[in-house]
Short mmCIF file of C-alpha atoms in Angstrom, two decimals:
data_model
loop_
_atom_site.label_atom_id
_atom_site.label_comp_id
_atom_site.label_asym_id
_atom_site.label_seq_id
_atom_site.Cartn_x
_atom_site.Cartn_y
_atom_site.Cartn_z
CA GLN A 801 68.08 78.35 -108.38
CA VAL A 802 65.93 81.43 -108.32
CA GLN A 803 64.29 81.89 -104.95
CA LEU A 804 62.88 84.42 -102.54
CA VAL A 805 63.28 83.56 -98.86
CA GLN A 806 61.24 85.51 -96.35
CA SER A 807 61.76 86.07 -92.65
CA GLY A 808 59.93 84.08 -90.02
CA ALA A 809 56.53 84.45 -88.42
CA GLU A 810 55.83 87.46 -86.21
CA VAL A 811 53.40 88.12 -83.39
CA LYS A 812 52.75 91.79 -82.65
CA LYS A 813 50.51 93.82 -80.40
CA PRO A 814 48.07 96.37 -81.79
CA GLY A 815 49.78 99.66 -82.51
CA ALA A 816 53.19 98.10 -83.05
CA SER A 817 55.14 97.83 -86.31
CA VAL A 818 56.44 94.80 -88.17
CA LYS A 819 59.27 94.55 -90.69
CA VAL A 820 59.34 91.56 -93.03
CA SER A 821 62.36 90.73 -95.16
CA CYS A 822 62.62 88.98 -98.51
CA LYS A 823 66.06 87.80 -99.64
CA ALA A 824 66.55 87.14 -103.34
CA SER A 825 69.03 84.73 -104.85
CA GLY A 826 69.79 83.11 -108.19
CA TYR A 827 69.17 86.17 -110.36
CA THR A 828 70.19 89.79 -110.84
CA PHE A 829 68.43 91.54 -107.98
CA THR A 830 68.12 94.92 -109.69
CA SER A 831 66.56 93.48 -112.86
CA TYR A 832 63.22 92.71 -111.24
CA TYR A 833 60.66 94.75 -109.39
CA MET A 834 59.36 93.31 -106.14
CA HIS A 835 55.71 93.32 -105.16
CA TRP A 836 54.24 92.75 -101.71
CA VAL A 837 50.91 90.94 -101.50
CA ARG A 838 49.02 89.87 -98.40
CA GLN A 839 46.28 87.35 -97.67
CA ALA A 840 44.13 87.47 -94.57
CA PRO A 841 42.85 84.14 -93.24
CA GLY A 842 40.30 82.67 -95.64
CA GLN A 843 40.45 85.73 -97.89
CA GLY A 844 41.82 86.62 -101.31
CA LEU A 845 45.04 88.23 -102.43
CA GLU A 846 45.52 91.93 -101.64
CA TRP A 847 48.23 93.98 -103.35
CA MET A 848 50.15 96.29 -101.05
CA GLY A 849 52.80 97.90 -103.19
CA ILE A 850 55.91 97.61 -105.33
CA ILE A 851 59.57 98.58 -105.08
CA ASN A 852 62.17 98.99 -107.79
CA PRO A 853 65.34 97.53 -106.26
CA SER A 854 67.45 99.40 -108.80
CA GLY A 855 66.65 102.93 -107.62
CA GLY A 856 64.48 102.26 -104.59
CA SER A 857 61.37 103.98 -105.97
CA THR A 858 58.06 102.72 -104.61
CA SER A 859 54.33 102.79 -105.28
CA TYR A 860 51.83 101.85 -102.61
CA ALA A 861 48.16 100.90 -102.64
CA GLN A 862 46.09 103.80 -101.38
CA LYS A 863 44.80 101.66 -98.52
CA PHE A 864 48.28 101.39 -97.05
CA GLN A 865 49.61 104.89 -97.81
CA GLY A 866 51.16 106.37 -94.68
CA ARG A 867 51.45 102.99 -92.94
CA VAL A 868 53.71 100.97 -95.25
CA THR A 869 57.34 101.49 -96.18
CA MET A 870 59.24 99.34 -98.65
CA THR A 871 63.01 99.51 -98.81
CA ARG A 872 65.85 97.50 -100.23
CA ASP A 873 69.49 96.66 -99.53
CA THR A 874 71.31 95.92 -102.75
CA SER A 875 74.39 94.67 -100.89
CA THR A 876 72.40 91.71 -99.54
CA SER A 877 69.77 91.47 -102.32
CA THR A 878 67.05 91.94 -99.75
CA VAL A 879 63.83 93.92 -99.80
CA TYR A 880 61.88 94.92 -96.71
CA MET A 881 58.26 95.74 -96.02
CA GLU A 882 57.43 97.60 -92.82
CA LEU A 883 53.83 98.08 -91.73
CA SER A 884 53.08 100.36 -88.81
CA SER A 885 50.13 101.04 -86.51
CA LEU A 886 49.14 97.40 -86.69
CA ARG A 887 45.57 96.35 -85.99
CA SER A 888 43.89 92.97 -85.82
CA GLU A 889 42.79 93.26 -89.46
CA ASP A 890 46.47 93.19 -90.47
CA THR A 891 46.72 89.56 -89.39
CA ALA A 892 47.67 87.84 -92.63
CA VAL A 893 50.29 85.99 -94.62
CA TYR A 894 52.57 88.48 -96.38
CA TYR A 895 54.26 87.51 -99.65
CA CYS A 896 56.97 89.08 -101.75
CA ALA A 897 56.88 88.33 -105.49
CA ARG A 898 59.15 89.46 -108.33
CA LYS A 899 58.22 90.85 -111.72
CA GLY A 900 60.57 91.59 -114.58
CA ARG A 901 61.57 95.22 -115.18
CA GLY A 902 60.94 96.46 -118.72
CA CYS A 903 58.27 93.80 -119.12
CA PRO A 904 54.89 95.43 -118.47
CA THR A 905 52.94 92.34 -119.48
CA CYS A 906 54.92 89.99 -117.25
CA GLY A 907 53.31 88.43 -114.21
CA MET A 908 54.75 87.73 -110.77
CA ASP A 909 56.73 84.64 -111.64
CA VAL A 910 58.57 83.84 -108.40
CA TRP A 911 57.06 84.13 -104.92
CA GLY A 912 58.43 83.94 -101.42
CA GLN A 913 57.15 81.28 -99.08
CA GLY A 914 55.08 83.79 -97.09
CA THR A 915 55.43 85.30 -93.63
CA THR A 916 52.60 84.99 -91.14
CA VAL A 917 51.99 88.13 -89.12
CA THR A 918 49.59 87.85 -86.21
CA VAL A 919 48.33 90.97 -84.47
CA SER A 920 46.86 90.22 -81.08
CA SER A 921 46.73 91.81 -77.67
CA ASP B 794 41.65 102.45 -109.56
CA ILE B 795 40.96 99.48 -111.80
CA GLN B 796 38.67 96.86 -110.27
CA MET B 797 38.75 93.19 -111.24
CA THR B 798 35.67 90.98 -110.94
CA GLN B 799 35.80 87.22 -111.32
CA SER B 800 32.94 84.82 -111.90
CA PRO B 801 31.90 82.47 -110.59
CA SER B 802 33.20 82.79 -107.02
CA SER B 803 33.10 79.02 -106.70
CA LEU B 804 32.67 76.14 -109.07
CA SER B 805 32.19 72.40 -108.69
CA ALA B 806 33.46 70.15 -111.45
CA SER B 807 34.64 66.63 -112.11
CA VAL B 808 37.93 65.23 -113.31
CA GLY B 809 37.99 65.44 -117.11
CA ASP B 810 35.58 68.40 -117.30
CA ARG B 811 36.28 71.53 -119.31
CA VAL B 812 36.11 74.58 -117.06
CA THR B 813 36.03 78.29 -117.81
CA ILE B 814 36.57 81.14 -115.34
CA THR B 815 35.81 84.73 -116.30
CA CYS B 816 37.50 87.95 -115.23
CA ARG B 817 36.21 91.43 -116.04
CA ALA B 818 38.11 94.71 -115.63
CA SER B 819 36.38 97.98 -114.77
CA GLN B 820 38.15 99.65 -117.70
CA SER B 821 40.18 98.49 -120.67
CA ILE B 822 43.48 96.90 -119.71
CA SER B 823 44.51 95.74 -123.20
CA SER B 824 46.19 92.36 -122.61
CA TYR B 825 47.76 93.21 -119.24
CA LEU B 826 46.10 90.30 -117.47
CA ASN B 827 47.65 87.44 -115.54
CA TRP B 828 46.21 84.29 -113.98
CA TYR B 829 47.43 82.52 -110.83
CA GLN B 830 46.65 79.22 -109.13
CA GLN B 831 46.83 78.91 -105.36
CA LYS B 832 46.57 75.77 -103.28
CA PRO B 833 45.90 75.83 -99.51
CA GLY B 834 48.92 76.91 -97.49
CA LYS B 835 50.98 77.65 -100.58
CA ALA B 836 52.07 80.78 -102.43
CA PRO B 837 50.28 81.60 -105.68
CA LYS B 838 51.72 80.22 -108.92
CA LEU B 839 51.74 82.12 -112.21
CA LEU B 840 49.87 80.22 -114.94
CA ILE B 841 49.18 82.72 -117.72
CA TYR B 842 50.64 86.16 -118.43
CA ALA B 843 49.74 88.78 -121.02
CA ALA B 844 46.23 87.28 -121.18
CA SER B 845 47.17 84.25 -123.27
CA SER B 846 50.85 83.35 -122.83
CA LEU B 847 51.52 80.13 -120.97
CA GLN B 848 54.13 80.44 -118.22
CA SER B 849 57.04 78.03 -118.60
CA GLY B 850 56.34 74.64 -117.06
CA VAL B 851 52.56 75.06 -116.93
CA PRO B 852 50.58 72.23 -118.58
CA SER B 853 49.02 73.01 -121.94
CA ARG B 854 45.52 72.17 -120.68
CA PHE B 855 45.55 75.70 -119.25
CA SER B 856 44.79 78.52 -121.66
CA GLY B 857 43.82 82.16 -121.48
CA SER B 858 42.06 84.51 -123.83
CA GLY B 859 40.58 87.99 -124.05
CA SER B 860 41.58 91.61 -124.28
CA GLY B 861 40.16 94.95 -123.26
CA THR B 862 37.84 94.25 -120.34
CA ASP B 863 36.82 90.59 -120.66
CA PHE B 864 39.09 87.62 -120.11
CA THR B 865 38.78 83.87 -119.61
CA LEU B 866 40.89 81.10 -118.14
CA THR B 867 40.07 77.65 -119.51
CA ILE B 868 41.18 74.27 -118.23
CA SER B 869 40.51 71.82 -121.06
CA SER B 870 40.41 68.60 -119.02
CA LEU B 871 40.48 68.91 -115.27
CA GLN B 872 43.06 66.88 -113.41
CA PRO B 873 42.97 66.10 -109.67
CA GLU B 874 45.82 68.54 -109.01
CA ASP B 875 43.86 71.42 -110.59
CA PHE B 876 41.43 71.77 -107.71
CA ALA B 877 42.54 75.07 -106.22
CA THR B 878 41.68 78.76 -106.14
CA TYR B 879 42.34 80.88 -109.22
CA TYR B 880 42.99 84.63 -109.32
CA CYS B 881 43.22 87.11 -112.14
CA GLN B 882 45.44 90.19 -111.80
CA GLN B 883 45.79 93.31 -113.92
CA SER B 884 49.22 94.80 -114.59
CA TYR B 885 48.01 97.65 -116.82
CA SER B 886 48.23 100.11 -113.97
CA THR B 887 51.15 100.50 -111.57
CA LEU B 888 48.49 100.07 -108.90
CA VAL B 889 48.02 96.34 -109.35
CA ALA B 890 44.72 94.64 -108.52
CA PHE B 891 43.59 91.05 -108.11
CA GLY B 892 40.19 89.55 -108.66
CA GLN B 893 38.45 88.10 -105.63
CA GLY B 894 39.26 84.53 -106.62
CA THR B 895 37.40 81.48 -107.93
CA LYS B 896 37.48 78.32 -105.82
CA LEU B 897 37.39 75.19 -107.96
CA GLU B 898 36.10 72.21 -106.02
CA ILE B 899 35.60 68.55 -106.78
CA LYS B 900 32.03 67.54 -107.60
#
């Protein structure tokens, strides 16, 4: 079945970096874009950026420009999101979610289970 | 950037009620509007895409309408499992944006 499986919870100190993985299975990896969305405790959904697994091109939300890097490994059907210079406000659940390529009106139809990142000294 | 504004932020309703949630975009987004449901501790679930198309497996009591800047999500007869938080999301721009969410609570 189609699924996205994310890496486990992380605890990081302020100023450190975190790299979260999202492994896709059950579909053609390069046929779907992958979004990253985060949710701080008790807050709403915040879009971080998108990667095209086919060519590796990315677009990031302005808020995260310079701090976020999204990459992919087509050999393992895995995308990665790395966030640097962590601060306490980055404490959140981070989700990956796929969206069909060539389908501009499509929504994010499959989501990972979420990865909790806690930033604390 | 395109901003998305939902109303109300919270809503109390009873089982069997008809409920409408509104989402407004800061500029025209044609029909590039999606709706999601999120329950506590769970990932969001896609309900409606392209403003009015029902995602596979989603009950028909959910419907969406609108185009341009104004959109609505309607639940025709609330069921106990529908109490959750709902988000709209625009996909008109590469720089995606979500609304702030509407929490639907039991009256």
